[in-house]
C-alpha cells in the first residue's frame, strides 16, 4: 500500500523508492555544515515546522520507525537577497530522513515539503499521535527566484503577530519575500527614530492616546524572525504620490493641492529630502543590522500630475525652469536615488511600473508591474529586472467577475503566465512576482482568509511554473490539502469548496 502524499507547490522530482511506508517517531534533529553542528540556526524553523509535522499531537514511539532528521548544509551564511539565493534542496527518506541544501533558506524549503510528506496510513486515521512516511526521494528548486506577498499596513493597523503569521505562511508555501507597504494616504505604519523623520509619529493611527505604529526595533525583529525561517523582507516607502498623511508631519513637505487631495510631496523644498533621508536611514539600518542587503520599494504608483500644477508655487517654479510635471518627477526620482547611494549603494531599489513609464532612470532597479501585462516584456527587453503582480490582486474581484465567489478567483490566478510573450533571451530579467493584499477592506480579523489559500495557487506558479494550467481534480485536492498545512501552523485560512476535516482537527466535544 502506498500513502496518499500531497505536495504543493509541486516539486520538480518526487520518486517513490519503496511501495512500503514506514512509521515515524518524534524526530531528533541533527544539522551539520562543514563538519560543524548548525542546529542552533534552526531553532525557529523547528518550532514552526513541528506544528506542521505533528498536527495530531507528538508521535507515539514505535520499535521500527524513523526517528532521526539529518540536515546537511553547505553554508550557514545567510544569502544577502533573494536574487543571490540558491534554494535547491534534496530529501531522501530511508532508514532516517536526509536533507541537503546549499543554505538555510533551502533547508526551510525542504522542511516545507517534508511537512507534507509526513502523513497517516489508513489504520492511523483513527489514531491520534500516529504518523507514517513513504520511502521516497525529492530533488527540487524554484523556477523563479523572487516570490513575494505584499501586505498593506497603512490602511488598517496590523499587529506584529499578524505580520508574523503571514511570514510563516510564506515559509510553508515556499514563498520567499514578505513585502510590507508601510505608508500611504491614510497613515504611516512606521515611526522612524532618526530626526526629523521621528515626526512621522504624528501620521500614525491613534486611539486613546496610543499611536499604532511599528518602531525601528519592531522592524528589526520582524526581519530577523523572517530570516530565521527562510524569508526575506522588502520594505515599501511610497512616494512621491499618496502623500496626504505626510501633512500631519509637516505641511511644508506636501504640495498644496486640495483639489488633487494633497496627493504628492513638495519636490522643490530641501526640507522634503531631509525627511526622506532620515526615514530611509532607518529602513536601511534594519537590514544592515541583520546582515542583509537592503531591499527598499520606493513606490511611484498613481502619481497625480495635476497636484503639482495646482500648487502655484510649484507651478511657477516649473515654468521658470521650463520643465513639465513628468520632468519634475524625474528630478525627484534622481534625488532620492542619490540619497540611497550615499546611505547604502548596495540597496536593491524597487519601483511600481509608472516610475518606469515616466522614463525615470531604472539602473540597478526592479520594476513592479501591477496594472497591465506588457510592462513585463517592455522592461525585460531593456534588460531591466521586473516582477509581476498584475492579475494577482487579492483585494479585487478581478479577474473574477465571472466567478460565483471571490474564493474561486484562485483559478484565474493559476492561469497567469508571467513569461507570456517574452523571448527566451529576455526571460532571465523576469525575477518572479506575487500577490498583493491591499488593506482598504482587510484588518486583523479577516486578512488570513483573504490571502490564503488563494495565494497557494500563486506559490505553485512561481515555484514550479507548470506548463499545463488545466484545473484538474488532482490540483484541487492538493490545494485543499494545503489548507490543512496553513491551519496546522495557526493561519485562519479560508476554504474554497466542501472538504473533509484536517488530521488533528478537534472533534464534536
Short mmCIF file of C-alpha atoms in Angstrom, two decimals:
data_model
loop_
_atom_site.label_atom_id
_atom_site.label_comp_id
_atom_site.label_asym_id
_atom_site.label_seq_id
_atom_site.Cartn_x
_atom_site.Cartn_y
_atom_site.Cartn_z
CA UNK A 1 0.00 0.00 0.00
CA UNK A 2 1.23 3.49 -0.85
CA UNK A 3 0.45 6.52 1.26
CA UNK A 4 -1.52 9.47 -0.09
CA UNK A 5 1.14 12.20 -0.43
CA UNK A 6 0.06 15.69 -1.49
CA UNK A 7 2.77 18.34 -2.00
CA UNK A 8 2.13 21.98 -3.01
CA UNK A 9 3.95 23.66 -4.70
CA UNK A 10 4.74 20.51 -6.67
CA UNK A 11 8.44 19.53 -6.51
CA UNK A 12 10.48 19.05 -9.70
CA UNK A 13 11.16 15.44 -8.87
CA UNK A 14 9.38 13.11 -6.43
CA UNK A 15 10.27 9.41 -6.67
CA UNK A 16 8.81 6.59 -4.56
CA UNK A 17 11.69 4.20 -3.80
CA UNK A 18 9.72 1.53 -1.99
CA UNK A 19 5.99 0.70 -2.05
CA UNK A 20 6.20 0.13 1.72
CA UNK A 21 5.81 3.04 4.07
CA UNK A 22 7.42 3.40 7.47
CA UNK A 23 6.17 4.71 10.82
CA UNK A 24 7.52 7.91 12.27
CA UNK A 25 8.69 8.68 15.81
CA UNK A 26 9.28 12.22 17.09
CA UNK A 27 12.26 13.29 15.00
CA UNK A 28 15.58 14.14 16.58
CA UNK A 29 17.06 16.98 14.50
CA UNK A 30 20.72 17.00 13.54
CA UNK A 31 22.37 19.64 11.37
CA UNK A 32 25.92 19.78 10.07
CA UNK A 33 27.73 22.32 7.93
CA UNK A 34 31.40 21.65 7.07
CA UNK A 35 31.56 19.09 9.94
CA UNK A 36 30.25 21.65 12.47
CA UNK A 37 26.80 21.46 14.10
CA UNK A 38 24.37 24.07 12.78
CA UNK A 39 21.41 23.09 14.95
CA UNK A 40 21.46 26.48 16.70
CA UNK A 41 20.46 28.13 13.41
CA UNK A 42 17.29 26.05 13.18
CA UNK A 43 15.52 26.93 16.46
CA UNK A 44 12.71 28.98 14.87
CA UNK A 45 12.31 26.58 11.94
CA UNK A 46 11.95 23.67 14.36
CA UNK A 47 9.21 25.45 16.33
CA UNK A 48 7.33 26.32 13.12
CA UNK A 49 7.67 23.07 11.17
CA UNK A 50 7.00 20.72 14.08
CA UNK A 51 3.49 22.24 14.24
CA UNK A 52 3.09 21.16 10.61
CA UNK A 53 4.74 17.74 11.14
CA UNK A 54 2.54 16.62 14.06
CA UNK A 55 -0.99 18.07 13.83
CA UNK A 56 -2.42 15.13 15.82
CA UNK A 57 0.00 15.61 18.73
CA UNK A 58 3.54 14.29 19.24
CA UNK A 59 4.09 10.79 17.76
CA UNK A 60 3.97 7.59 19.76
CA UNK A 61 7.28 5.71 19.90
CA UNK A 62 7.44 2.66 17.59
CA UNK A 63 10.15 -0.01 17.50
CA UNK A 64 10.87 0.03 13.76
CA UNK A 65 10.39 3.65 12.86
CA UNK A 66 12.27 6.65 11.57
CA UNK A 67 13.43 8.83 14.43
CA UNK A 68 16.23 10.99 13.00
CA UNK A 69 16.28 14.01 10.69
CA UNK A 70 19.79 14.67 9.35
CA UNK A 71 20.30 18.05 7.63
CA UNK A 72 23.48 18.84 5.70
CA UNK A 73 24.01 22.48 4.67
CA UNK A 74 26.85 23.79 2.50
CA UNK A 75 26.91 27.15 4.30
CA UNK A 76 25.14 28.73 7.28
CA UNK A 77 25.86 32.22 5.93
CA UNK A 78 22.63 33.97 5.00
CA UNK A 79 22.32 34.80 1.29
CA UNK A 80 22.15 38.59 1.07
CA UNK A 81 18.99 38.80 -1.06
CA UNK A 82 16.57 36.50 -2.95
CA UNK A 83 18.29 37.37 -6.22
CA UNK A 84 21.52 35.77 -4.94
CA UNK A 85 19.86 32.87 -3.10
CA UNK A 86 20.16 29.25 -4.27
CA UNK A 87 17.17 27.44 -2.75
CA UNK A 88 17.70 23.97 -4.20
CA UNK A 89 17.40 21.02 -1.82
CA UNK A 90 17.06 17.24 -1.74
CA UNK A 91 15.18 14.91 0.62
CA UNK A 92 15.89 11.20 0.99
CA UNK A 93 13.62 9.00 3.14
CA UNK A 94 15.41 5.75 4.04
CA UNK A 95 16.38 4.44 7.49
CA UNK A 96 16.26 8.10 8.52
CA UNK A 97 15.40 11.39 6.81
CA UNK A 98 18.26 13.13 4.98
CA UNK A 99 18.06 16.72 3.75
CA UNK A 100 20.75 18.52 1.77
CA UNK A 101 20.69 22.24 0.90
CA UNK A 102 23.07 24.99 -0.15
CA UNK A 103 21.97 27.32 2.68
CA UNK A 104 19.39 27.70 5.46
CA UNK A 105 16.78 29.13 3.08
CA UNK A 106 16.99 25.87 1.11
CA UNK A 107 16.56 23.97 4.39
CA UNK A 108 13.32 25.86 5.02
CA UNK A 109 12.02 24.88 1.55
CA UNK A 110 12.92 21.24 2.24
CA UNK A 111 11.13 21.26 5.61
CA UNK A 112 8.01 22.76 3.99
CA UNK A 113 7.98 19.84 1.54
CA UNK A 114 8.77 17.29 4.26
CA UNK A 115 5.85 18.56 6.35
CA UNK A 116 3.55 17.49 3.51
CA UNK A 117 5.24 14.09 3.11
CA UNK A 118 4.52 13.17 6.74
CA UNK A 119 1.03 11.71 6.64
CA UNK A 120 -1.00 8.83 8.04
CA UNK A 121 -1.72 5.30 6.91
CA UNK A 122 -5.39 4.16 6.68
CA UNK A 123 -5.28 2.41 10.07
CA UNK A 124 -3.73 5.52 11.66
CA UNK A 125 -6.55 7.83 10.58
CA UNK A 126 -8.49 6.96 13.74
CA UNK A 127 -5.43 7.07 15.98
CA UNK A 128 -4.08 10.25 17.46
CA UNK A 129 -0.29 10.64 17.69
CA UNK A 130 0.48 8.24 14.82
CA UNK A 131 2.21 9.14 11.53
CA UNK A 132 3.90 7.46 8.60
CA UNK A 133 6.10 8.44 5.67
CA UNK A 134 6.75 6.86 2.25
CA UNK A 135 10.29 5.75 1.38
CA UNK A 136 10.93 8.29 -1.35
CA UNK A 137 13.25 11.00 -2.62
CA UNK A 138 12.80 14.61 -3.72
CA UNK A 139 15.10 16.88 -5.77
CA UNK A 140 13.75 20.37 -6.12
CA UNK A 141 14.44 24.04 -6.86
CA UNK A 142 12.28 27.03 -7.84
CA UNK A 143 11.77 28.35 -11.37
CA UNK A 144 11.58 31.99 -10.19
CA UNK A 145 13.98 33.43 -7.63
CA UNK A 146 11.61 36.12 -6.34
CA UNK A 147 8.24 35.02 -4.87
CA UNK A 148 6.52 37.66 -2.76
CA UNK A 149 3.38 38.53 -0.87
CA UNK A 150 2.64 42.24 -0.35
CA UNK A 151 0.70 43.28 2.75
CA UNK A 152 -0.55 46.86 3.22
CA UNK A 153 -0.18 48.05 6.84
CA UNK A 154 -1.09 51.71 6.14
CA UNK A 155 -4.90 51.37 5.64
CA UNK A 156 -5.54 49.39 8.84
CA UNK A 157 -3.08 48.85 11.65
CA UNK A 158 -1.91 45.23 11.63
CA UNK A 159 -0.36 43.85 14.85
CA UNK A 160 3.12 42.34 14.56
CA UNK A 161 1.75 38.87 15.29
CA UNK A 162 -0.48 39.18 12.20
CA UNK A 163 2.57 40.05 10.08
CA UNK A 164 4.49 37.12 11.61
CA UNK A 165 1.64 34.78 10.68
CA UNK A 166 1.88 35.85 7.03
CA UNK A 167 5.66 35.28 7.09
CA UNK A 168 5.10 31.78 8.49
CA UNK A 169 2.50 31.09 5.78
CA UNK A 170 5.05 32.22 3.17
CA UNK A 171 7.60 29.75 4.53
CA UNK A 172 5.12 26.86 4.48
CA UNK A 173 4.14 27.70 0.88
CA UNK A 174 7.79 28.06 -0.26
CA UNK A 175 7.46 31.79 -1.00
CA UNK A 176 10.47 33.90 -0.04
CA UNK A 177 9.71 37.65 0.18
CA UNK A 178 7.40 39.50 2.56
CA UNK A 179 6.72 42.94 1.03
CA UNK A 180 5.44 45.36 3.68
CA UNK A 181 3.73 48.53 2.41
CA UNK A 182 4.41 50.98 5.26
CA UNK A 183 2.96 54.34 4.26
CA UNK A 184 0.02 55.70 2.26
CA UNK A 185 -2.63 58.42 2.09
CA UNK A 186 -4.21 57.35 5.39
CA UNK A 187 -1.22 56.77 7.69
CA UNK A 188 2.39 55.84 8.22
CA UNK A 189 2.65 52.45 9.91
CA UNK A 190 6.30 53.22 10.77
CA UNK A 191 7.65 55.79 13.20
CA UNK A 192 11.36 56.30 12.47
CA UNK A 193 13.97 57.03 15.12
CA UNK A 194 16.18 59.39 13.09
CA UNK A 195 15.30 63.11 13.23
CA UNK A 196 13.38 64.80 11.70
CA UNK A 197 11.58 61.67 10.42
CA UNK A 198 10.71 60.81 14.04
CA UNK A 199 7.87 63.31 13.44
CA UNK A 200 6.11 60.62 11.35
CA UNK A 201 4.77 59.56 14.76
CA UNK A 202 2.14 62.26 14.03
CA UNK A 203 0.90 60.42 10.94
CA UNK A 204 0.15 57.08 12.57
CA UNK A 205 -3.29 55.78 13.52
CA UNK A 206 -4.13 56.81 17.08
CA UNK A 207 -6.71 55.74 19.59
CA UNK A 208 -6.96 56.61 23.26
CA UNK A 209 -3.61 58.38 23.17
CA UNK A 210 -1.84 55.30 21.77
CA UNK A 211 -0.02 55.54 18.45
CA UNK A 212 -0.45 52.38 16.38
CA UNK A 213 2.89 52.23 14.58
CA UNK A 214 5.97 50.00 14.31
CA UNK A 215 9.24 51.40 15.57
CA UNK A 216 12.72 50.57 14.35
CA UNK A 217 13.12 47.75 16.88
CA UNK A 218 9.87 46.11 15.72
CA UNK A 219 11.05 46.04 12.10
CA UNK A 220 14.49 44.84 13.16
CA UNK A 221 12.93 41.88 14.98
CA UNK A 222 10.44 41.16 12.20
CA UNK A 223 13.25 40.93 9.62
CA UNK A 224 15.35 38.78 11.99
CA UNK A 225 12.41 36.40 12.51
CA UNK A 226 11.66 36.20 8.78
CA UNK A 227 15.32 35.43 8.07
CA UNK A 228 15.35 32.70 10.73
CA UNK A 229 12.61 30.76 8.86
CA UNK A 230 13.92 31.47 5.35
CA UNK A 231 12.00 34.58 4.23
CA UNK A 232 13.40 37.93 3.03
CA UNK A 233 11.63 41.26 3.66
CA UNK A 234 11.01 44.18 1.26
CA UNK A 235 10.01 47.47 2.93
CA UNK A 236 7.99 50.00 0.93
CA UNK A 237 8.25 53.78 1.41
CA UNK A 238 5.76 55.01 -1.20
CA UNK A 239 6.45 58.39 -2.85
CA UNK A 240 6.04 60.96 -4.41
CA UNK A 241 2.27 60.14 -4.53
CA UNK A 242 -0.13 59.03 -1.77
CA UNK A 243 1.50 61.64 0.47
CA UNK A 244 -1.52 63.17 2.24
CA UNK A 245 -0.58 61.63 5.63
CA UNK A 246 2.77 63.48 5.46
CA UNK A 247 0.87 66.76 6.03
CA UNK A 248 0.45 65.72 9.68
CA UNK A 249 4.25 65.51 9.91
CA UNK A 250 4.93 68.88 8.29
CA UNK A 251 2.56 70.61 5.82
CA UNK A 252 5.52 72.26 4.04
CA UNK A 253 6.71 68.92 2.61
CA UNK A 254 3.41 68.22 0.81
CA UNK A 255 2.21 70.08 -2.29
CA UNK A 256 -0.68 72.46 -1.59
CA UNK A 257 -3.24 70.82 -3.90
CA UNK A 258 -6.57 70.35 -2.07
CA UNK A 259 -8.43 69.52 -5.32
CA UNK A 260 -5.99 66.70 -6.03
CA UNK A 261 -6.30 65.51 -2.41
CA UNK A 262 -2.85 66.74 -1.26
CA UNK A 263 -1.60 63.66 -3.07
CA UNK A 264 2.08 64.48 -3.76
CA UNK A 265 5.16 65.56 -1.84
CA UNK A 266 6.57 69.04 -2.37
CA UNK A 267 9.67 68.39 -4.51
CA UNK A 268 11.01 71.97 -4.59
CA UNK A 269 11.82 72.41 -0.89
CA UNK A 270 15.01 70.89 0.50
CA UNK A 271 13.19 70.01 3.73
CA UNK A 272 11.25 67.25 1.94
CA UNK A 273 14.51 65.44 1.20
CA UNK A 274 15.75 65.85 4.78
CA UNK A 275 12.69 63.90 5.99
CA UNK A 276 13.04 61.31 3.22
CA UNK A 277 16.72 60.74 4.00
CA UNK A 278 16.04 60.29 7.73
CA UNK A 279 13.18 57.84 7.03
CA UNK A 280 15.36 55.84 4.59
CA UNK A 281 18.27 55.84 7.08
CA UNK A 282 16.15 53.78 9.48
CA UNK A 283 14.80 51.44 6.80
CA UNK A 284 18.33 50.67 5.61
CA UNK A 285 19.52 50.23 9.22
CA UNK A 286 17.08 47.38 9.94
CA UNK A 287 18.52 45.40 7.01
CA UNK A 288 22.23 46.03 7.60
CA UNK A 289 21.84 45.20 11.32
CA UNK A 290 20.51 41.83 10.14
CA UNK A 291 23.45 41.38 7.69
CA UNK A 292 21.11 41.64 4.71
CA UNK A 293 21.24 43.72 1.54
CA UNK A 294 18.60 46.46 1.97
CA UNK A 295 15.56 45.91 -0.28
CA UNK A 296 13.53 49.11 -0.45
CA UNK A 297 10.42 49.64 -2.56
CA UNK A 298 10.27 53.36 -3.38
CA UNK A 299 6.69 53.32 -4.64
CA UNK A 300 5.96 55.56 -7.61
CA UNK A 301 2.43 54.42 -8.47
CA UNK A 302 -0.62 56.58 -9.13
CA UNK A 303 1.28 59.89 -9.13
CA UNK A 304 -1.31 62.60 -9.84
CA UNK A 305 0.34 65.14 -12.16
CA UNK A 306 -2.45 67.67 -11.59
CA UNK A 307 -1.30 68.13 -7.98
CA UNK A 308 1.99 69.89 -8.81
CA UNK A 309 0.19 72.08 -11.36
CA UNK A 310 -2.40 73.08 -8.75
CA UNK A 311 0.23 74.31 -6.25
CA UNK A 312 1.02 77.82 -7.57
CA UNK A 313 4.50 77.90 -6.04
CA UNK A 314 5.48 74.57 -7.64
CA UNK A 315 3.76 75.52 -10.92
CA UNK A 316 5.67 78.81 -11.16
CA UNK A 317 8.93 77.08 -10.26
CA UNK A 318 8.43 74.52 -13.06
CA UNK A 319 7.55 77.30 -15.53
CA UNK A 320 10.72 79.20 -14.57
CA UNK A 321 12.80 76.03 -15.02
CA UNK A 322 10.98 75.23 -18.27
CA UNK A 323 10.03 71.70 -17.16
CA UNK A 324 6.89 69.53 -17.18
CA UNK A 325 5.46 67.58 -14.22
CA UNK A 326 6.95 64.46 -15.81
CA UNK A 327 10.44 66.01 -15.80
CA UNK A 328 9.82 67.21 -12.25
CA UNK A 329 9.22 63.61 -11.22
CA UNK A 330 12.43 62.51 -12.98
CA UNK A 331 14.38 65.09 -10.94
CA UNK A 332 12.72 63.92 -7.71
CA UNK A 333 13.47 60.28 -8.61
CA UNK A 334 17.13 61.11 -9.30
CA UNK A 335 17.48 62.94 -6.00
CA UNK A 336 16.02 60.07 -3.96
CA UNK A 337 18.31 57.67 -5.86
CA UNK A 338 21.31 59.81 -4.86
CA UNK A 339 20.21 59.73 -1.20
CA UNK A 340 20.07 55.91 -1.33
CA UNK A 341 23.51 55.88 -2.98
CA UNK A 342 25.02 57.86 -0.09
CA UNK A 343 23.29 55.76 2.59
CA UNK A 344 24.00 52.31 1.11
CA UNK A 345 24.95 51.81 -2.56
CA UNK A 346 24.14 48.06 -2.38
CA UNK A 347 20.44 48.76 -1.77
CA UNK A 348 18.12 46.99 -4.23
CA UNK A 349 15.53 49.55 -5.33
CA UNK A 350 12.01 48.59 -6.44
CA UNK A 351 9.51 50.88 -8.20
CA UNK A 352 5.92 50.50 -9.35
CA UNK A 353 5.55 50.47 -13.13
CA UNK A 354 4.50 54.14 -13.54
CA UNK A 355 8.00 55.18 -12.47
CA UNK A 356 9.38 53.21 -15.44
CA UNK A 357 6.65 54.57 -17.74
CA UNK A 358 7.72 58.11 -16.77
CA UNK A 359 11.22 57.30 -18.12
CA UNK A 360 12.81 57.63 -14.68
CA UNK A 361 16.31 56.17 -14.51
CA UNK A 362 15.91 52.45 -13.69
CA UNK A 363 19.56 51.43 -13.40
CA UNK A 364 20.10 48.76 -10.69
CA UNK A 365 16.36 48.73 -10.04
CA UNK A 366 13.47 46.29 -10.20
CA UNK A 367 10.19 47.31 -11.85
CA UNK A 368 6.95 46.12 -10.27
CA UNK A 369 4.15 45.59 -12.82
CA UNK A 370 0.64 45.88 -11.39
CA UNK A 371 -1.92 47.25 -13.82
CA UNK A 372 -1.16 45.84 -17.24
CA UNK A 373 0.64 42.93 -18.81
CA UNK A 374 3.01 44.43 -21.38
CA UNK A 375 5.21 46.19 -18.78
CA UNK A 376 6.98 42.88 -18.06
CA UNK A 377 8.13 42.41 -21.66
CA UNK A 378 8.91 46.14 -22.14
CA UNK A 379 11.18 46.14 -19.09
CA UNK A 380 12.82 42.79 -19.90
CA UNK A 381 13.60 43.91 -23.45
CA UNK A 382 15.50 46.83 -21.99
CA UNK A 383 17.50 44.43 -19.77
CA UNK A 384 15.77 45.71 -16.61
CA UNK A 385 14.74 43.32 -13.82
CA UNK A 386 10.98 43.09 -13.39
CA UNK A 387 8.42 41.40 -11.11
CA UNK A 388 4.71 40.96 -11.76
CA UNK A 389 1.63 41.35 -9.56
CA UNK A 390 -0.79 42.15 -12.41
CA UNK A 391 -3.58 39.56 -12.31
CA UNK A 392 -2.78 38.70 -8.68
CA UNK A 393 -4.56 41.45 -6.71
CA UNK A 394 -6.19 39.70 -3.76
CA UNK A 395 -8.43 42.67 -2.88
CA UNK A 396 -10.18 42.94 -6.26
CA UNK A 397 -12.85 40.83 -7.82
CA UNK A 398 -10.64 40.83 -10.88
CA UNK A 399 -10.39 38.90 -12.98
CA UNK A 400 -13.12 37.08 -11.07
CA UNK A 401 -16.22 38.97 -12.26
CA UNK A 402 -17.48 35.72 -13.73
CA UNK A 403 -16.82 33.73 -10.54
CA UNK A 404 -19.61 32.88 -8.16
CA UNK A 405 -17.45 33.62 -5.08
CA UNK A 406 -14.18 35.52 -4.59
CA UNK A 407 -12.56 32.35 -3.23
CA UNK A 408 -12.78 30.84 -6.71
CA UNK A 409 -10.53 33.51 -8.22
CA UNK A 410 -7.55 31.23 -7.46
CA UNK A 411 -8.36 29.59 -10.82
CA UNK A 412 -7.75 32.91 -12.59
CA UNK A 413 -4.56 33.42 -10.56
CA UNK A 414 -3.41 29.94 -11.62
CA UNK A 415 -3.84 30.83 -15.30
CA UNK A 416 -1.37 33.76 -15.17
CA UNK A 417 1.76 33.06 -17.24
CA UNK A 418 4.39 35.61 -16.31
CA UNK A 419 6.66 34.60 -19.19
CA UNK A 420 3.94 35.06 -21.83
CA UNK A 421 5.23 36.86 -24.95
CA UNK A 422 8.76 37.16 -23.56
CA UNK A 423 11.52 35.95 -25.86
CA UNK A 424 13.90 33.39 -24.32
CA UNK A 425 16.91 35.75 -24.22
CA UNK A 426 14.97 38.21 -22.01
CA UNK A 427 13.35 35.73 -19.61
CA UNK A 428 16.21 35.98 -17.10
CA UNK A 429 15.10 39.56 -16.32
CA UNK A 430 11.71 38.30 -15.10
CA UNK A 431 12.62 37.59 -11.47
CA UNK A 432 9.14 36.46 -10.42
CA UNK A 433 6.35 38.33 -8.66
CA UNK A 434 3.48 37.63 -6.31
CA UNK A 435 0.09 38.63 -4.94
CA UNK A 436 -0.79 41.98 -3.30
CA UNK A 437 -3.16 42.35 -0.35
CA UNK A 438 -4.22 45.99 -0.33
CA UNK A 439 -5.64 46.99 3.03
CA UNK A 440 -8.74 49.13 2.46
CA UNK A 441 -11.09 46.25 3.27
CA UNK A 442 -8.96 43.95 5.42
CA UNK A 443 -7.84 44.16 9.03
CA UNK A 444 -6.50 41.74 11.61
CA UNK A 445 -9.83 39.86 11.72
CA UNK A 446 -10.16 38.82 8.07
CA UNK A 447 -6.73 39.17 6.46
CA UNK A 448 -5.76 35.48 6.69
CA UNK A 449 -8.78 34.26 4.75
CA UNK A 450 -8.39 36.97 2.11
CA UNK A 451 -4.80 35.89 1.40
CA UNK A 452 -4.99 32.12 1.99
CA UNK A 453 -5.46 29.59 0.47
CA UNK A 454 -5.69 31.56 -2.81
CA UNK A 455 -2.02 32.58 -2.63
CA UNK A 456 -1.01 28.91 -2.52
CA UNK A 457 -2.10 28.70 -6.19
CA UNK A 458 0.28 31.59 -7.00
CA UNK A 459 3.04 29.97 -4.92
CA UNK A 460 2.84 26.94 -7.21
CA UNK A 461 3.10 29.09 -10.38
CA UNK A 462 6.19 30.89 -9.04
CA UNK A 463 7.87 27.74 -7.73
CA UNK A 464 7.06 25.22 -10.49
CA UNK A 465 5.72 27.28 -13.43
CA UNK A 466 3.65 24.28 -14.62
CA UNK A 467 3.36 24.22 -18.43
CA UNK A 468 -0.22 22.92 -18.27
CA UNK A 469 -2.64 25.15 -16.35
CA UNK A 470 -5.72 22.93 -16.60
CA UNK A 471 -7.73 22.96 -13.35
CA UNK A 472 -7.74 19.23 -12.55
CA UNK A 473 -9.19 17.34 -9.59
CA UNK A 474 -5.64 16.44 -8.58
CA UNK A 475 -4.81 20.16 -8.35
CA UNK A 476 -7.99 20.96 -6.39
CA UNK A 477 -7.22 18.13 -3.96
CA UNK A 478 -3.65 19.29 -3.44
CA UNK A 479 -4.77 22.86 -2.77
CA UNK A 480 -7.45 21.62 -0.36
CA UNK A 481 -4.78 19.61 1.48
CA UNK A 482 -2.60 22.71 1.67
CA UNK A 483 -5.37 24.36 3.72
CA UNK A 484 -4.54 21.83 6.46
CA UNK A 485 -0.90 22.92 6.32
CA UNK A 486 -1.97 26.50 7.00
CA UNK A 487 -4.39 25.59 9.80
CA UNK A 488 -1.70 23.46 11.45
CA UNK A 489 0.59 26.48 11.86
CA UNK A 490 -2.20 28.77 13.11
CA UNK A 491 -3.31 30.60 9.93
CA UNK A 492 -7.05 31.35 9.95
CA UNK A 493 -7.25 30.44 6.28
CA UNK A 494 -10.38 30.44 4.16
CA UNK A 495 -11.69 27.49 2.12
CA UNK A 496 -12.91 27.15 -1.45
CA UNK A 497 -15.05 24.00 -1.50
CA UNK A 498 -16.53 21.33 0.78
CA UNK A 499 -13.79 19.07 2.13
CA UNK A 500 -13.24 16.61 4.97
CA UNK A 501 -11.72 17.81 8.29
CA UNK A 502 -7.95 18.06 8.60
CA UNK A 503 -5.95 15.49 10.62
CA UNK A 504 -5.94 16.64 14.23
CA UNK A 505 -8.99 18.91 13.85
CA UNK A 506 -10.99 19.00 17.12
CA UNK A 507 -13.99 16.66 17.02
CA UNK A 508 -17.51 17.20 18.34
CA UNK A 509 -16.85 17.54 22.06
#
